[in-house]
């Protein structure tokens, strides 16, 4: 059971780290670039990028959420430990990211997919762009926050495991 517990913590760190990397990349590069790109080009790129994200992210996101749930289940005997609750908070941040995806990003993406980059209404697009930027900045905060919380939780819990299983030698 200890091995599964440690494997689940490793997967949580890995998968939340990948997701946080996407959030960090969005915050420092993609979103500022999207903000400065002329409407027709930004829309065209958004439509193409959305195609790739839409096909890959549901599987990745669900696996990440499952890894968090499993880690929490495997750590349930440590429910009095801070590390356990940090994992629960990481799951809450990840669920918050999913809520932003479902309530803000998907409707925006569906609207943008219907627009024609060659005949874009700049006013309409600027409104969509502002809303997309707000949603992605919130998602960046949530994904990076989930990664930090998962790391702190795993560190706290594995430190406890190490102390319990590798007692200090008496000198």
XYZ file of N, CA, C and O in Angstrom:
684
model
N 0.825 -1.197 0.000
C 0.000 0.000 0.000
C 0.867 1.258 0.000
O 0.519 2.225 -0.633
N 1.997 1.192 0.738
C 2.872 2.357 0.772
C 3.414 2.666 -0.621
O 3.508 3.826 -1.007
N 3.735 1.624 -1.389
C 4.265 1.832 -2.734
C 3.235 2.522 -3.626
O 3.564 3.469 -4.337
N 1.978 2.067 -3.588
C 0.920 2.718 -4.367
C 0.728 4.161 -3.930
O 0.495 5.046 -4.748
N 0.823 4.393 -2.653
C 0.690 5.738 -2.122
C 1.779 6.661 -2.680
O 1.501 7.782 -3.114
N 3.009 6.173 -2.670
C 4.114 6.986 -3.186
C 4.024 7.171 -4.701
O 4.305 8.257 -5.215
N 3.609 6.124 -5.416
C 3.437 6.233 -6.872
C 2.349 7.258 -7.188
O 2.501 8.082 -8.099
N 1.265 7.221 -6.421
C 0.185 8.181 -6.673
C 0.650 9.612 -6.423
O 0.295 10.527 -7.172
N 1.469 9.826 -5.403
C 2.001 11.175 -5.140
C 2.925 11.615 -6.275
O 2.889 12.776 -6.698
N 3.742 10.685 -6.771
C 4.616 11.012 -7.902
C 3.788 11.421 -9.120
O 4.092 12.427 -9.775
N 2.736 10.656 -9.421
C 1.882 10.987 -10.570
C 1.187 12.329 -10.392
O 1.064 13.100 -11.344
N 0.759 12.620 -9.180
C 0.118 13.916 -8.906
C 1.093 15.053 -9.195
O 0.740 16.037 -9.851
N 2.313 14.913 -8.702
C 3.309 15.969 -8.931
C 3.599 16.107 -10.427
O 3.639 17.217 -10.966
N 3.775 14.987 -11.107
C 4.076 15.011 -12.540
C 2.939 15.652 -13.335
O 3.168 16.574 -14.131
N 1.722 15.189 -13.116
C 0.594 15.661 -13.925
C 0.178 17.086 -13.584
O -0.124 17.879 -14.486
N 0.170 17.438 -12.300
C -0.143 18.836 -11.974
C 0.987 19.744 -12.453
O 0.743 20.901 -12.817
N 2.204 19.212 -12.482
C 3.338 19.985 -13.007
C 3.197 20.256 -14.493
O 3.461 21.372 -14.955
N 2.794 19.239 -15.256
C 2.555 19.455 -16.694
C 1.475 20.512 -16.897
O 1.612 21.411 -17.725
N 0.396 20.404 -16.126
C -0.698 21.352 -16.257
C -0.269 22.759 -15.846
O -0.620 23.748 -16.498
N 0.510 22.856 -14.768
C 1.023 24.162 -14.344
C 1.967 24.732 -15.392
O 1.998 25.951 -15.604
N 2.719 23.868 -16.052
C 3.604 24.336 -17.123
C 2.826 24.985 -18.253
O 3.240 26.006 -18.802
N 1.689 24.389 -18.579
C 0.823 24.995 -19.604
C 0.321 26.351 -19.100
O 0.334 27.337 -19.843
N -0.107 26.391 -17.847
C -0.589 27.656 -17.269
C 0.489 28.719 -17.233
O 0.240 29.886 -17.536
N 1.710 28.303 -16.871
C 2.819 29.255 -16.837
C 3.154 29.746 -18.247
O 3.337 30.946 -18.469
N 3.200 28.818 -19.190
C 3.458 29.209 -20.581
C 2.403 30.166 -21.102
O 2.708 31.134 -21.808
N 1.143 29.903 -20.743
C 0.064 30.813 -21.139
C 0.277 32.192 -20.531
O 0.137 33.212 -21.213
N 0.608 32.232 -19.243
C 0.733 33.512 -18.538
C 1.891 34.358 -19.049
O 1.768 35.580 -19.135
N 3.014 33.731 -19.362
C 4.189 34.525 -19.734
C 4.407 34.670 -21.236
O 5.209 35.499 -21.650
N 3.707 33.880 -22.047
C 3.969 33.952 -23.482
C 2.737 33.979 -24.352
O 2.504 34.917 -25.106
N 1.941 32.947 -24.232
C 0.808 32.806 -25.133
C -0.203 33.936 -24.957
O -0.612 34.570 -25.934
N -0.611 34.223 -23.727
C -1.614 35.264 -23.504
C -1.108 36.669 -23.851
O -1.813 37.417 -24.512
N 0.117 37.067 -23.443
C 0.594 38.377 -23.893
C 0.698 38.463 -25.422
O 0.372 39.490 -26.010
N 1.132 37.378 -26.056
C 1.204 37.363 -27.523
C -0.180 37.447 -28.139
O -0.393 38.159 -29.125
N -1.127 36.733 -27.564
C -2.509 36.752 -28.047
C -3.102 38.143 -27.902
O -3.830 38.620 -28.771
N -2.751 38.818 -26.821
C -3.268 40.166 -26.557
C -2.757 41.175 -27.590
O -3.475 42.092 -27.975
N -1.517 41.007 -28.047
C -0.894 41.959 -28.965
C -1.075 41.628 -30.446
O -0.738 42.446 -31.300
N -1.594 40.459 -30.769
C -1.722 40.027 -32.156
C -2.981 40.620 -32.779
O -4.039 40.631 -32.138
N -2.898 41.097 -34.014
C -4.091 41.634 -34.679
C -5.229 40.606 -34.703
O -4.992 39.391 -34.774
N -6.453 41.095 -34.662
C -7.641 40.263 -34.495
C -7.707 39.085 -35.467
O -7.917 37.941 -35.044
N -7.552 39.310 -36.738
C -7.708 38.227 -37.722
C -6.677 37.125 -37.505
O -6.992 35.938 -37.572
N -5.436 37.508 -37.214
C -4.384 36.509 -36.984
C -4.598 35.779 -35.655
O -4.418 34.562 -35.572
N -4.982 36.539 -34.631
C -5.222 35.929 -33.320
C -6.370 34.933 -33.396
O -6.293 33.832 -32.834
N -7.428 35.286 -34.100
C -8.573 34.396 -34.239
C -8.187 33.126 -34.990
O -8.526 32.019 -34.572
N -7.476 33.274 -36.076
C -7.051 32.112 -36.859
C -6.191 31.176 -36.020
O -6.390 29.955 -36.015
N -5.227 31.746 -35.290
C -4.372 30.919 -34.443
C -5.198 30.249 -33.342
O -5.018 29.062 -33.052
N -6.093 30.999 -32.711
C -6.928 30.467 -31.639
C -7.720 29.255 -32.142
O -7.796 28.229 -31.475
N -8.313 29.396 -33.324
C -9.106 28.301 -33.880
C -8.250 27.060 -34.110
O -8.684 25.944 -33.807
N -7.052 27.232 -34.606
C -6.174 26.086 -34.842
C -5.696 25.470 -33.529
O -5.696 24.246 -33.380
N -5.274 26.291 -32.587
C -4.797 25.775 -31.300
C -5.920 25.069 -30.554
O -5.709 24.010 -29.950
N -7.124 25.622 -30.617
C -8.265 25.016 -29.930
C -8.519 23.602 -30.435
O -8.855 22.707 -29.659
N -8.332 23.386 -31.707
C -8.520 22.048 -32.277
C -7.619 21.033 -31.570
O -8.069 19.940 -31.207
N -6.365 21.378 -31.343
C -5.430 20.457 -30.701
C -5.714 20.296 -29.209
O -5.696 19.184 -28.676
N -5.967 21.402 -28.521
C -6.257 21.324 -27.091
C -7.559 20.553 -26.833
O -7.650 19.768 -25.903
N -8.555 20.785 -27.653
C -9.855 20.157 -27.460
C -9.779 18.632 -27.594
O -10.534 17.914 -26.950
N -8.863 18.136 -28.401
C -8.765 16.687 -28.573
C -7.884 16.024 -27.518
O -8.048 14.847 -27.237
N -6.947 16.753 -26.946
C -5.987 16.145 -26.023
C -6.264 16.413 -24.550
O -6.002 15.568 -23.696
N -6.746 17.586 -24.227
C -6.853 17.986 -22.831
C -7.911 17.222 -22.029
O -7.693 16.987 -20.841
N -9.042 16.814 -22.601
C -9.984 16.057 -21.758
C -9.367 14.781 -21.170
O -9.548 14.513 -19.980
N -8.636 14.036 -21.963
C -8.005 12.818 -21.441
C -6.965 13.183 -20.386
O -6.947 12.612 -19.291
N -6.103 14.141 -20.691
C -5.063 14.539 -19.751
C -5.675 15.074 -18.457
O -5.277 14.689 -17.355
N -6.649 15.962 -18.578
C -7.272 16.559 -17.397
C -7.956 15.523 -16.518
O -7.856 15.574 -15.284
N -8.649 14.578 -17.136
C -9.323 13.541 -16.351
C -8.329 12.619 -15.657
O -8.555 12.217 -14.509
N -7.238 12.294 -16.316
C -6.201 11.465 -15.683
C -5.581 12.213 -14.504
O -5.335 11.637 -13.443
N -5.346 13.517 -14.680
C -4.780 14.312 -13.587
C -5.741 14.346 -12.394
O -5.325 14.139 -11.252
N -7.023 14.600 -12.654
C -8.005 14.623 -11.567
C -8.099 13.252 -10.884
O -8.153 13.173 -9.655
N -8.073 12.195 -11.676
C -8.112 10.848 -11.115
C -6.890 10.590 -10.236
O -7.008 9.997 -9.161
N -5.725 11.049 -10.675
C -4.514 10.847 -9.861
C -4.627 11.573 -8.524
O -4.211 11.046 -7.488
N -5.210 12.762 -8.525
C -5.411 13.492 -7.271
C -6.396 12.752 -6.359
O -6.145 12.610 -5.155
N -7.490 12.276 -6.929
C -8.478 11.546 -6.133
C -7.852 10.281 -5.543
O -8.028 9.988 -4.354
N -7.108 9.530 -6.362
C -6.465 8.309 -5.864
C -5.439 8.616 -4.776
O -5.372 7.908 -3.771
N -4.657 9.657 -4.972
C -3.666 10.025 -3.954
C -4.362 10.374 -2.642
O -3.909 9.976 -1.557
N -5.468 11.088 -2.733
C -6.221 11.445 -1.524
C -6.776 10.189 -0.858
O -6.723 10.049 0.369
N -7.282 9.262 -1.656
C -7.790 7.998 -1.099
C -6.658 7.224 -0.434
O -6.807 6.741 0.699
N -5.519 7.104 -1.133
C -4.387 6.363 -0.567
C -3.831 7.034 0.685
O -3.243 6.367 1.534
N -4.020 8.329 0.811
C -3.518 9.065 1.974
C -4.589 9.267 3.043
O -4.344 9.968 4.025
N -5.748 8.669 2.867
C -6.868 8.941 3.792
C -6.531 8.611 5.246
O -7.083 9.230 6.154
N -5.615 7.678 5.460
C -5.224 7.377 6.846
C -4.476 8.554 7.475
O -4.334 8.619 8.692
N -4.020 9.479 6.655
C -3.290 10.670 7.137
C -4.175 11.916 7.139
O -3.669 13.026 7.010
N -5.491 11.721 7.289
C -6.394 12.866 7.161
C -6.173 13.941 8.222
O -6.637 15.060 8.077
N -5.430 13.633 9.249
C -5.129 14.645 10.277
C -3.863 15.438 9.943
O -3.521 16.371 10.652
N -3.191 15.046 8.885
C -1.928 15.691 8.493
C -2.189 16.874 7.556
O -3.105 16.841 6.728
N -1.366 17.874 7.661
C -1.460 19.054 6.782
C -1.296 18.643 5.321
O -2.002 19.146 4.436
N -0.383 17.715 5.054
C -0.137 17.281 3.683
C -1.373 16.726 3.004
O -1.607 16.963 1.812
N -2.171 15.998 3.751
C -3.417 15.453 3.209
C -4.328 16.591 2.748
O -4.873 16.566 1.655
N -4.480 17.602 3.595
C -5.371 18.721 3.281
C -4.811 19.603 2.170
O -5.572 20.226 1.418
N -3.495 19.634 2.045
C -2.904 20.344 0.900
C -3.257 19.634 -0.405
O -3.541 20.285 -1.420
N -3.272 18.294 -0.395
C -3.705 17.538 -1.580
C -5.182 17.805 -1.887
O -5.562 17.960 -3.049
N -6.001 17.864 -0.842
C -7.419 18.168 -1.033
C -7.571 19.566 -1.654
O -8.373 19.768 -2.577
N -6.790 20.523 -1.177
C -6.829 21.882 -1.744
C -6.363 21.880 -3.197
O -6.931 22.591 -4.038
N -5.341 21.077 -3.508
C -4.876 20.961 -4.901
C -5.997 20.422 -5.780
O -6.205 20.897 -6.901
N -6.737 19.442 -5.277
C -7.887 18.910 -6.021
C -8.941 20.006 -6.214
O -9.487 20.151 -7.314
N -9.196 20.788 -5.187
C -10.173 21.887 -5.297
C -9.739 22.911 -6.345
O -10.564 23.389 -7.132
N -8.445 23.247 -6.374
C -7.936 24.170 -7.389
C -8.117 23.562 -8.781
O -8.493 24.261 -9.728
N -7.859 22.271 -8.913
C -8.005 21.606 -10.209
C -9.465 21.541 -10.643
O -9.771 21.698 -11.830
N -10.353 21.318 -9.698
C -11.783 21.344 -10.012
C -12.199 22.765 -10.396
O -13.001 22.962 -11.313
N -11.630 23.761 -9.720
C -11.890 25.153 -10.099
C -11.464 25.430 -11.530
O -12.177 26.102 -12.282
N -10.313 24.886 -11.927
C -9.852 25.021 -13.311
C -10.863 24.381 -14.265
O -11.206 24.960 -15.296
N -11.359 23.213 -13.915
C -12.354 22.534 -14.753
C -13.630 23.369 -14.866
O -14.226 23.464 -15.950
N -14.035 23.978 -13.775
C -15.228 24.832 -13.805
C -15.013 26.020 -14.748
O -15.901 26.374 -15.527
N -13.825 26.623 -14.696
C -13.520 27.741 -15.604
C -13.551 27.253 -17.060
O -14.087 27.935 -17.933
N -13.002 26.077 -17.297
C -13.026 25.513 -18.654
C -14.457 25.365 -19.141
O -14.800 25.802 -20.252
N -15.308 24.736 -18.321
C -16.672 24.422 -18.743
C -17.568 25.643 -18.850
O -18.427 25.709 -19.729
N -17.365 26.615 -17.953
C -18.274 27.767 -17.934
C -17.786 28.960 -18.746
O -18.605 29.761 -19.198
N -16.466 29.087 -18.927
C -15.937 30.248 -19.645
C -15.232 29.870 -20.945
O -15.570 30.393 -22.012
N -14.246 28.977 -20.857
C -13.437 28.681 -22.040
C -14.213 27.991 -23.154
O -14.112 28.402 -24.311
N -14.937 26.927 -22.836
C -15.649 26.209 -23.899
C -16.661 27.086 -24.627
O -16.686 27.084 -25.861
N -17.488 27.853 -23.917
C -18.406 28.739 -24.655
C -17.658 29.763 -25.524
O -18.066 30.030 -26.665
N -16.553 30.328 -25.005
C -15.767 31.274 -25.806
C -15.171 30.579 -27.035
O -15.200 31.125 -28.143
N -14.633 29.392 -26.832
C -14.032 28.661 -27.949
C -15.069 28.322 -29.010
O -14.785 28.419 -30.209
N -16.258 27.914 -28.581
C -17.317 27.591 -29.539
C -17.720 28.825 -30.344
O -17.937 28.752 -31.552
N -17.799 29.969 -29.676
C -18.125 31.217 -30.387
C -17.020 31.572 -31.367
O -17.288 31.928 -32.522
N -15.752 31.457 -30.933
C -14.631 31.806 -31.818
C -14.522 30.854 -33.004
O -14.113 31.273 -34.083
N -14.906 29.602 -32.825
C -14.850 28.653 -33.937
C -15.825 29.030 -35.050
O -15.598 28.695 -36.213
N -16.872 29.744 -34.714
C -17.903 30.134 -35.692
C -17.520 31.398 -36.475
O -18.159 31.715 -37.476
N -16.504 32.130 -36.009
C -16.133 33.382 -36.656
C -15.222 33.116 -37.862
O -14.480 32.143 -37.885
N -15.281 34.011 -38.823
C -14.447 33.917 -40.022
C -13.284 34.902 -39.879
O -13.498 36.120 -39.844
N -12.034 34.384 -39.794
C -10.881 35.283 -39.624
C -10.733 36.319 -40.752
O -10.223 37.412 -40.526
N -11.212 35.988 -41.929
C -11.100 36.925 -43.054
C -12.081 38.083 -42.934
O -11.872 39.136 -43.538
N -13.139 37.900 -42.170
C -14.169 38.935 -42.023
C -14.534 39.131 -40.548
O -15.705 39.145 -40.184
N -13.519 39.269 -39.721
C -13.747 39.369 -38.285
C -14.270 40.757 -37.913
O -13.800 41.767 -38.421
N -15.275 40.780 -37.050
C -15.779 42.014 -36.473
C -14.857 42.324 -35.294
O -14.894 41.648 -34.273
N -14.012 43.340 -35.451
C -12.978 43.628 -34.462
C -13.574 43.925 -33.089
O -13.075 43.455 -32.068
N -14.658 44.655 -33.029
C -15.293 44.966 -31.746
C -15.765 43.703 -31.035
O -15.555 43.533 -29.832
N -16.421 42.820 -31.778
C -16.890 41.560 -31.199
C -15.702 40.716 -30.740
O -15.720 40.145 -29.653
N -14.667 40.667 -31.577
C -13.507 39.849 -31.225
C -12.800 40.395 -29.992
O -12.358 39.625 -29.139
N -12.689 41.729 -29.881
C -12.001 42.313 -28.719
C -12.721 41.968 -27.418
O -12.077 41.725 -26.399
N -14.049 41.930 -27.449
C -14.813 41.527 -26.273
C -14.517 40.063 -25.924
O -14.296 39.724 -24.749
N -14.490 39.200 -26.931
C -14.165 37.788 -26.717
C -12.736 37.641 -26.199
O -12.471 36.838 -25.305
N -11.834 38.419 -26.771
C -10.425 38.339 -26.362
C -10.263 38.724 -24.892
O -9.557 38.061 -24.146
N -10.918 39.821 -24.465
C -10.833 40.247 -23.058
C -11.327 39.136 -22.126
O -10.703 38.840 -21.109
N -12.458 38.532 -22.481
C -13.008 37.459 -21.648
C -12.086 36.234 -21.635
O -11.911 35.599 -20.593
N -11.510 35.920 -22.779
C -10.587 34.777 -22.853
C -9.350 35.040 -22.005
O -8.882 34.146 -21.291
N -8.815 36.250 -22.068
C -7.625 36.571 -21.272
C -7.912 36.469 -19.775
O -7.106 35.919 -19.023
N -9.067 36.961 -19.345
C -9.441 36.851 -17.926
C -9.520 35.382 -17.516
O -9.012 34.994 -16.462
N -10.166 34.575 -18.348
C -10.326 33.150 -18.024
C -8.968 32.453 -17.971
O -8.709 31.657 -17.059
N -8.093 32.748 -18.920
C -6.796 32.063 -18.943
C -5.875 32.531 -17.818
O -5.084 31.744 -17.305
N -5.979 33.771 -17.428
C -5.180 34.214 -16.273
C -5.674 33.527 -15.000
O -4.867 33.104 -14.168
N -6.988 33.391 -14.857
C -7.533 32.673 -13.710
C -7.096 31.209 -13.750
O -6.672 30.647 -12.733
N -7.146 30.598 -14.923
C -6.723 29.202 -15.054
C -5.239 29.051 -14.739
O -4.835 28.065 -14.116
N -4.417 29.998 -15.153
C -2.984 29.927 -14.838
C -2.781 29.940 -13.329
O -2.004 29.152 -12.792
N -3.485 30.829 -12.646
C -3.401 30.885 -11.188
C -3.809 29.550 -10.568
O -3.139 29.027 -9.669
N -4.915 28.986 -11.041
C -5.423 27.734 -10.478
C -4.494 26.559 -10.750
O -4.244 25.735 -9.859
N -3.962 26.457 -11.971
C -3.100 25.308 -12.289
C -1.756 25.399 -11.568
O -1.265 24.388 -11.066
N -1.197 26.585 -11.505
C 0.073 26.747 -10.786
C -0.164 26.548 -9.287
O 0.629 25.891 -8.605
N -1.273 27.058 -8.783
C -1.613 26.864 -7.379
C -1.803 25.390 -7.029
O -1.337 24.924 -5.983
N -2.473 24.645 -7.900
C -2.667 23.209 -7.663
C -1.325 22.486 -7.610
O -1.120 21.602 -6.767
N -0.408 22.867 -8.490
C 0.918 22.246 -8.508
C 1.682 22.551 -7.219
O 2.273 21.652 -6.609
N 1.661 23.794 -6.787
C 2.361 24.174 -5.556
C 1.758 23.425 -4.364
O 2.483 22.860 -3.537
N 0.436 23.397 -4.281
C -0.225 22.697 -3.177
C 0.071 21.201 -3.204
O 0.325 20.591 -2.157
N 0.048 20.603 -4.394
C 0.341 19.165 -4.519
C 1.771 18.874 -4.095
O 2.033 17.878 -3.408
N 2.704 19.726 -4.487
C 4.102 19.535 -4.097
C 4.282 19.655 -2.590
O 4.969 18.832 -1.978
N 3.690 20.689 -2.008
C 3.804 20.864 -0.562
C 3.160 19.689 0.183
O 3.706 19.202 1.174
N 2.004 19.243 -0.312
C 1.328 18.112 0.312
C 2.152 16.842 0.207
O 2.326 16.113 1.194
N 2.686 16.564 -0.985
C 3.501 15.360 -1.176
C 4.774 15.430 -0.343
O 5.178 14.427 0.259
N 5.394 16.582 -0.293
C 6.605 16.740 0.515
C 6.310 16.472 1.988
O 7.039 15.733 2.653
N 5.237 17.040 2.467
C 4.858 16.840 3.861
C 4.567 15.368 4.146
O 5.023 14.820 5.151
N 3.822 14.724 3.260
C 3.442 13.329 3.477
C 4.619 12.372 3.308
O 4.740 11.411 4.061
N 5.480 12.615 2.341
C 6.617 11.706 2.150
C 7.651 11.902 3.250
O 8.338 10.953 3.616
N 7.765 13.080 3.762
C 8.660 13.310 4.900
C 8.177 12.499 6.100
O 8.948 11.862 6.798
N 6.875 12.491 6.308
C 6.283 11.705 7.388
C 6.553 10.220 7.160
O 6.923 9.498 8.087
N 6.390 9.740 5.922
C 6.642 8.333 5.598
C 8.101 7.988 5.851
O 8.417 6.940 6.422
N 8.992 8.868 5.462
C 10.429 8.610 5.653
C 10.780 8.530 7.130
O 11.544 7.661 7.557
N 10.215 9.417 7.922
C 10.495 9.409 9.365
C 9.955 8.129 10.001
O 10.602 7.510 10.837
N 8.764 7.708 9.582
C 8.157 6.508 10.159
C 8.889 5.230 9.749
O 9.004 4.301 10.530
N 9.377 5.178 8.505
C 9.945 3.935 7.985
C 11.461 3.861 8.070
O 12.029 2.769 7.898
N 12.097 4.966 8.289
C 13.552 4.975 8.395
C 13.936 5.715 9.668
O 14.380 6.864 9.628
N 13.742 5.063 10.811
C 14.032 5.743 12.092
C 15.491 6.141 12.205
O 16.371 5.492 11.645
N 15.694 7.201 12.892
C 17.051 7.701 13.126
C 17.811 6.704 14.005
O 17.216 6.127 14.927
N 19.078 6.509 13.718
C 19.908 5.643 14.562
C 20.201 6.348 15.862
O 20.482 7.547 15.898
N 20.172 5.581 16.913
C 20.518 6.149 18.218
C 22.028 6.125 18.362
O 22.667 5.136 18.067
N 22.566 7.222 18.764
C 24.023 7.301 18.943
C 24.394 7.374 20.382
O 23.684 7.674 21.270
